[in-house]
mmCIF file of C-alpha atoms in Angstrom:
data_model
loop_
_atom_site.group_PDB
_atom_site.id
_atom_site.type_symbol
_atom_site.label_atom_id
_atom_site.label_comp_id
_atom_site.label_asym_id
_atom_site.label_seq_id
_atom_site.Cartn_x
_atom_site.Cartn_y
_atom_site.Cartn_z
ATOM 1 C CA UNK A 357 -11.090 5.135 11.235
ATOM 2 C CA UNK A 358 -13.228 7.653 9.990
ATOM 3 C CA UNK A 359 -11.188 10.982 10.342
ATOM 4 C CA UNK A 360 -10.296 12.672 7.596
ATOM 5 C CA UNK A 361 -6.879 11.969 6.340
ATOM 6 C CA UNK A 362 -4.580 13.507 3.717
ATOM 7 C CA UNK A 363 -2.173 11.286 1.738
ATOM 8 C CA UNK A 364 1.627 13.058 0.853
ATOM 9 C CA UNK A 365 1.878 12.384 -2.712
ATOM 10 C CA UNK A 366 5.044 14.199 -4.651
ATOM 11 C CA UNK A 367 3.549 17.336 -6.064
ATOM 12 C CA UNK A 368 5.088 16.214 -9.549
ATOM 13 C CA UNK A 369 2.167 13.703 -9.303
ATOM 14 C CA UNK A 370 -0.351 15.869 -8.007
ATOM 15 C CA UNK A 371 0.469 18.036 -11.055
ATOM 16 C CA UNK A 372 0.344 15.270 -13.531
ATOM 17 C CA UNK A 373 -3.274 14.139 -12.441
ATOM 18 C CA UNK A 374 -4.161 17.837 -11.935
ATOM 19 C CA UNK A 375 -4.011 18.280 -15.597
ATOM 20 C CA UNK A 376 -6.153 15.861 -16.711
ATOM 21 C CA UNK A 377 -8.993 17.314 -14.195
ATOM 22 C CA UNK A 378 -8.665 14.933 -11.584
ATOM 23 C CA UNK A 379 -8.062 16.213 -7.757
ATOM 24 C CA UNK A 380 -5.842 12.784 -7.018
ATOM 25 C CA UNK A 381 -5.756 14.034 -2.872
ATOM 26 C CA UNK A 382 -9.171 13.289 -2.680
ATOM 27 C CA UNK A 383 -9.654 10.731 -4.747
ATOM 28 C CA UNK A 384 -7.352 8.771 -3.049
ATOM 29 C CA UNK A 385 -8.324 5.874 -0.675
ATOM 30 C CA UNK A 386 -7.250 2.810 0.546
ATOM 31 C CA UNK A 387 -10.189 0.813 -1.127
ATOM 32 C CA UNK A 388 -13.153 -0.078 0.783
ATOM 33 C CA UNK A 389 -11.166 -2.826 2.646
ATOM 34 C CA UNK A 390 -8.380 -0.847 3.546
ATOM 35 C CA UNK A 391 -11.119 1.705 5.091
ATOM 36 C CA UNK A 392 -12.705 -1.031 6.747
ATOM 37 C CA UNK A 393 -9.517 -2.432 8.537
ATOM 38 C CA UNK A 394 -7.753 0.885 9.255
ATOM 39 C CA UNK A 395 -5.107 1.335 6.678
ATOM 40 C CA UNK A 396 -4.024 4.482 6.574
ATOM 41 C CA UNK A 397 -1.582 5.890 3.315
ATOM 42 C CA UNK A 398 0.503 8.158 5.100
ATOM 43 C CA UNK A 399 3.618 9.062 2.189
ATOM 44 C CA UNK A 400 3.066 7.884 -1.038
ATOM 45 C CA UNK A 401 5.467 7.613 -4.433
ATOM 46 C CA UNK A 402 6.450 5.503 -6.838
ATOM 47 C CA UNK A 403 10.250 5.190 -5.015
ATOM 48 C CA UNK A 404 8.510 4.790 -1.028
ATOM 49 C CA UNK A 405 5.254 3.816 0.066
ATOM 50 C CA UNK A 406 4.408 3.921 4.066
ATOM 51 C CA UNK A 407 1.124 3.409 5.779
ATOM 52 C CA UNK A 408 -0.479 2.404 8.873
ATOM 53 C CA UNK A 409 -2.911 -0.294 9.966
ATOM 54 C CA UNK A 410 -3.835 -0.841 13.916
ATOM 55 C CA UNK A 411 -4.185 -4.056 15.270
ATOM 56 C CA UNK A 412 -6.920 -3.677 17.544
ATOM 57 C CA UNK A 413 -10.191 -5.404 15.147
ATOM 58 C CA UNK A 414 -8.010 -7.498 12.355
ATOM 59 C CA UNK A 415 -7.278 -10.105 15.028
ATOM 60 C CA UNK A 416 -7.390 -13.652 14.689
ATOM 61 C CA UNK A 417 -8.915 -15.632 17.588
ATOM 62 C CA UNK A 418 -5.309 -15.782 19.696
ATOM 63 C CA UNK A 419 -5.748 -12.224 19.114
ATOM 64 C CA UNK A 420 -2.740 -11.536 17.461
ATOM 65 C CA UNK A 421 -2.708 -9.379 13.722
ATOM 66 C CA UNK A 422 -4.173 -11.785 10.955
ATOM 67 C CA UNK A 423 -1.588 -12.964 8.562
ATOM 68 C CA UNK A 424 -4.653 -11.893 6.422
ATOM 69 C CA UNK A 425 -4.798 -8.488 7.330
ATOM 70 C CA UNK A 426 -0.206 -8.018 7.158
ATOM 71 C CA UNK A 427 -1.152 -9.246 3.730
ATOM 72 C CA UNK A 428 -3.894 -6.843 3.111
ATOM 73 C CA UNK A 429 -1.593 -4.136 4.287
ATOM 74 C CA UNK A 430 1.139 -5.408 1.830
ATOM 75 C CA UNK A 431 -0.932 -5.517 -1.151
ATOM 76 C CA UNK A 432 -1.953 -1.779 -0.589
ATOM 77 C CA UNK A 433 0.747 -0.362 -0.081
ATOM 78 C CA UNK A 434 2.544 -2.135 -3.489
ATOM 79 C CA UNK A 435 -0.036 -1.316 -5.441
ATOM 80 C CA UNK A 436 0.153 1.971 -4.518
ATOM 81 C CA UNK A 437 3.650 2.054 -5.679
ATOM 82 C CA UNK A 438 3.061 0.562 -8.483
ATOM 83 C CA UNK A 439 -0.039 2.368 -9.546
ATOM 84 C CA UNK A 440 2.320 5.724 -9.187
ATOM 85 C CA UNK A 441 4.884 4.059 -11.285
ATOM 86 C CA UNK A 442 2.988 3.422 -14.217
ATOM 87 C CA UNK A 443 1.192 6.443 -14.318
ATOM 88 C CA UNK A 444 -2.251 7.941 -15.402
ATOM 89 C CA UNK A 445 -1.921 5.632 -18.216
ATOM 90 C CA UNK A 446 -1.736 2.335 -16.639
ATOM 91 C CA UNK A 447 -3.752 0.067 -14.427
ATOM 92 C CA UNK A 448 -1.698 -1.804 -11.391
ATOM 93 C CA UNK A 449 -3.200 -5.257 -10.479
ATOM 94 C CA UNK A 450 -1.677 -7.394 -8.429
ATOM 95 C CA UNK A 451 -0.452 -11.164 -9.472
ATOM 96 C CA UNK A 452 1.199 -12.105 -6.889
ATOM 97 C CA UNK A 453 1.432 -11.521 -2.461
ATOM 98 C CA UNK A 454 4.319 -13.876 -1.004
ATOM 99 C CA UNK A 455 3.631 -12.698 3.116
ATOM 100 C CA UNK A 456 6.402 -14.470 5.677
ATOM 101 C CA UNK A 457 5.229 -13.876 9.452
ATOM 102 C CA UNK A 458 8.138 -13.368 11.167
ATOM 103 C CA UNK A 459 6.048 -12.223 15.064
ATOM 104 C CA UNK A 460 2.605 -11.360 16.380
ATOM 105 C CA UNK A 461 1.737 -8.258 17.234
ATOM 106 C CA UNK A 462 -1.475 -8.376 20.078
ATOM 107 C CA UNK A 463 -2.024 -4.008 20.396
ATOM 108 C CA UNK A 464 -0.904 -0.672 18.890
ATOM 109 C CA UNK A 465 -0.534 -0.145 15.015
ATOM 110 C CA UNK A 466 1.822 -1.734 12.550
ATOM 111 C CA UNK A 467 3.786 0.568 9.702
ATOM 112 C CA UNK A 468 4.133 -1.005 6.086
ATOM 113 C CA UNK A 469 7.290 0.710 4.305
ATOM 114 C CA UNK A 470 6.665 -0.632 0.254
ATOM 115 C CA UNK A 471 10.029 -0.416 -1.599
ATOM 116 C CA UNK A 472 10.781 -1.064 -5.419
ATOM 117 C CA UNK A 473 12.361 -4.366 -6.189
ATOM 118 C CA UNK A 474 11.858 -3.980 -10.020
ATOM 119 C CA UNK A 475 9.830 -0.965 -11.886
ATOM 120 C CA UNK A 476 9.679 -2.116 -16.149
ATOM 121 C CA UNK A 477 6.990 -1.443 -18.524
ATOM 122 C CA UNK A 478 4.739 -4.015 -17.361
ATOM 123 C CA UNK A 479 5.357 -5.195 -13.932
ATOM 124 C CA UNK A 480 6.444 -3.885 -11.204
ATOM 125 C CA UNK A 481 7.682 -5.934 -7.717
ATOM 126 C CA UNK A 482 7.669 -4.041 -4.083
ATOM 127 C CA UNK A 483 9.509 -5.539 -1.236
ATOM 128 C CA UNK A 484 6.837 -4.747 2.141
ATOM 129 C CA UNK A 485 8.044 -4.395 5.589
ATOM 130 C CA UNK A 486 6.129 -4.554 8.147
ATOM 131 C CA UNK A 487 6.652 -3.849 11.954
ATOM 132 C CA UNK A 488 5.288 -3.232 15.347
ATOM 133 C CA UNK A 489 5.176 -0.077 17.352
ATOM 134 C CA UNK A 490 9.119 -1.545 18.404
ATOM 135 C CA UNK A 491 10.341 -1.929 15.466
ATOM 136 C CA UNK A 492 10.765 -5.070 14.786
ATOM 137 C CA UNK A 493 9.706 -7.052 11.896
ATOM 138 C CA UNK A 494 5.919 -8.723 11.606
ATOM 139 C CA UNK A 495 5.943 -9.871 8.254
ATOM 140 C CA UNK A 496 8.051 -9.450 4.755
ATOM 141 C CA UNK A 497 6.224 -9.365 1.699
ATOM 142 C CA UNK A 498 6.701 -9.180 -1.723
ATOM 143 C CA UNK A 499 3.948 -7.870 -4.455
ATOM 144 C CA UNK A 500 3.981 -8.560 -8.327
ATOM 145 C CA UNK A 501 1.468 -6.367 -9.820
ATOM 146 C CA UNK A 502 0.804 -6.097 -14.059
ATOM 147 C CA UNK A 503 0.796 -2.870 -15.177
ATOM 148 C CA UNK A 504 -2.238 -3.202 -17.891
ATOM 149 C CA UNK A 505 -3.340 0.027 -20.137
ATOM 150 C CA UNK A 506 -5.570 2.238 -18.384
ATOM 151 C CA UNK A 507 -9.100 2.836 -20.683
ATOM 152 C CA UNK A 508 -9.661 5.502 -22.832
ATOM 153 C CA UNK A 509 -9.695 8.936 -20.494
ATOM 154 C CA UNK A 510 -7.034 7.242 -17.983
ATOM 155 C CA UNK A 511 -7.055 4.945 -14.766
ATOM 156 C CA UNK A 512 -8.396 7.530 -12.737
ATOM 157 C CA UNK A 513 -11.354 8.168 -15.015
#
């Protein structure tokens, strides 16, 4: 959990951020939960989000994955879409995580592939997918997040 890791952002994006002084490859983290559980951003734009999260440590006590932790998974991975879809000049904050568990998953690490369902001016939905080391489906989610103006200097600032 601690290794270094690089995110693949489109390098339209790395551009954008680049020019208002900001190095968005390393600023970019999973959040301090994320961290804590695992997640890791693996491809990242505003069209495809996939990550990572292992199952080993965000167990419940039948030691199978959490719904809590599929659903932390979920809402990081949306909101990285949508941050990337509104831009440097918008804030993405989610409104609202619908998680179905479908299996349980007891070892290995789970993948999270966050599509767009809807992309406007001020929401934005992603449709989460989320399966075992097999391929087959843990949990479906879908994220809502409001798109809110970023303060003065940008969301990144």
């Amino acid at each position: 959990m601690g290794e270094q890791h690089s995110v693949k952002f489109p390098q339209e994006v790395i551009d954008e951020y680049a020019s208002l002084g900001v190095d968005l490859p390393s600023l970019f983290s999973a959040g301090h939960l994320g961290t804590r559980m695992g997640v890791q951003i693996l491809e990242a734009s505003a069209e495809r989000v996939v990550g990572t999260m292992p199952v080993e440590g965000n167990t419940q006590p039948y030691g199978l994955l959490h719904g809590g932790a599929s659903a932390v998974l979920a809402e990081t991975l949306g909101s990285v879409g949508a941050m990337l879809h509104g831009g440097i000049t918008k804030l993405a904050v989610g409104v609202d995580l619908n998680c179905t568990h479908h299996r349980g998953a007891r070892s290995g690490l789970v993948t999270g592939v966050a599509t767009p369902v809807h992309r406007g001016r001020s929401t934005a939905t992603y449709e989460i997918v989320i399966s075992d080391e097999q391929g087959k489906r843990v949990c479906s989610a879908r994220l809502t997040c409001m798109l809110r103006d970023a303060p003065a200097g940008g969301a990144a600032a």
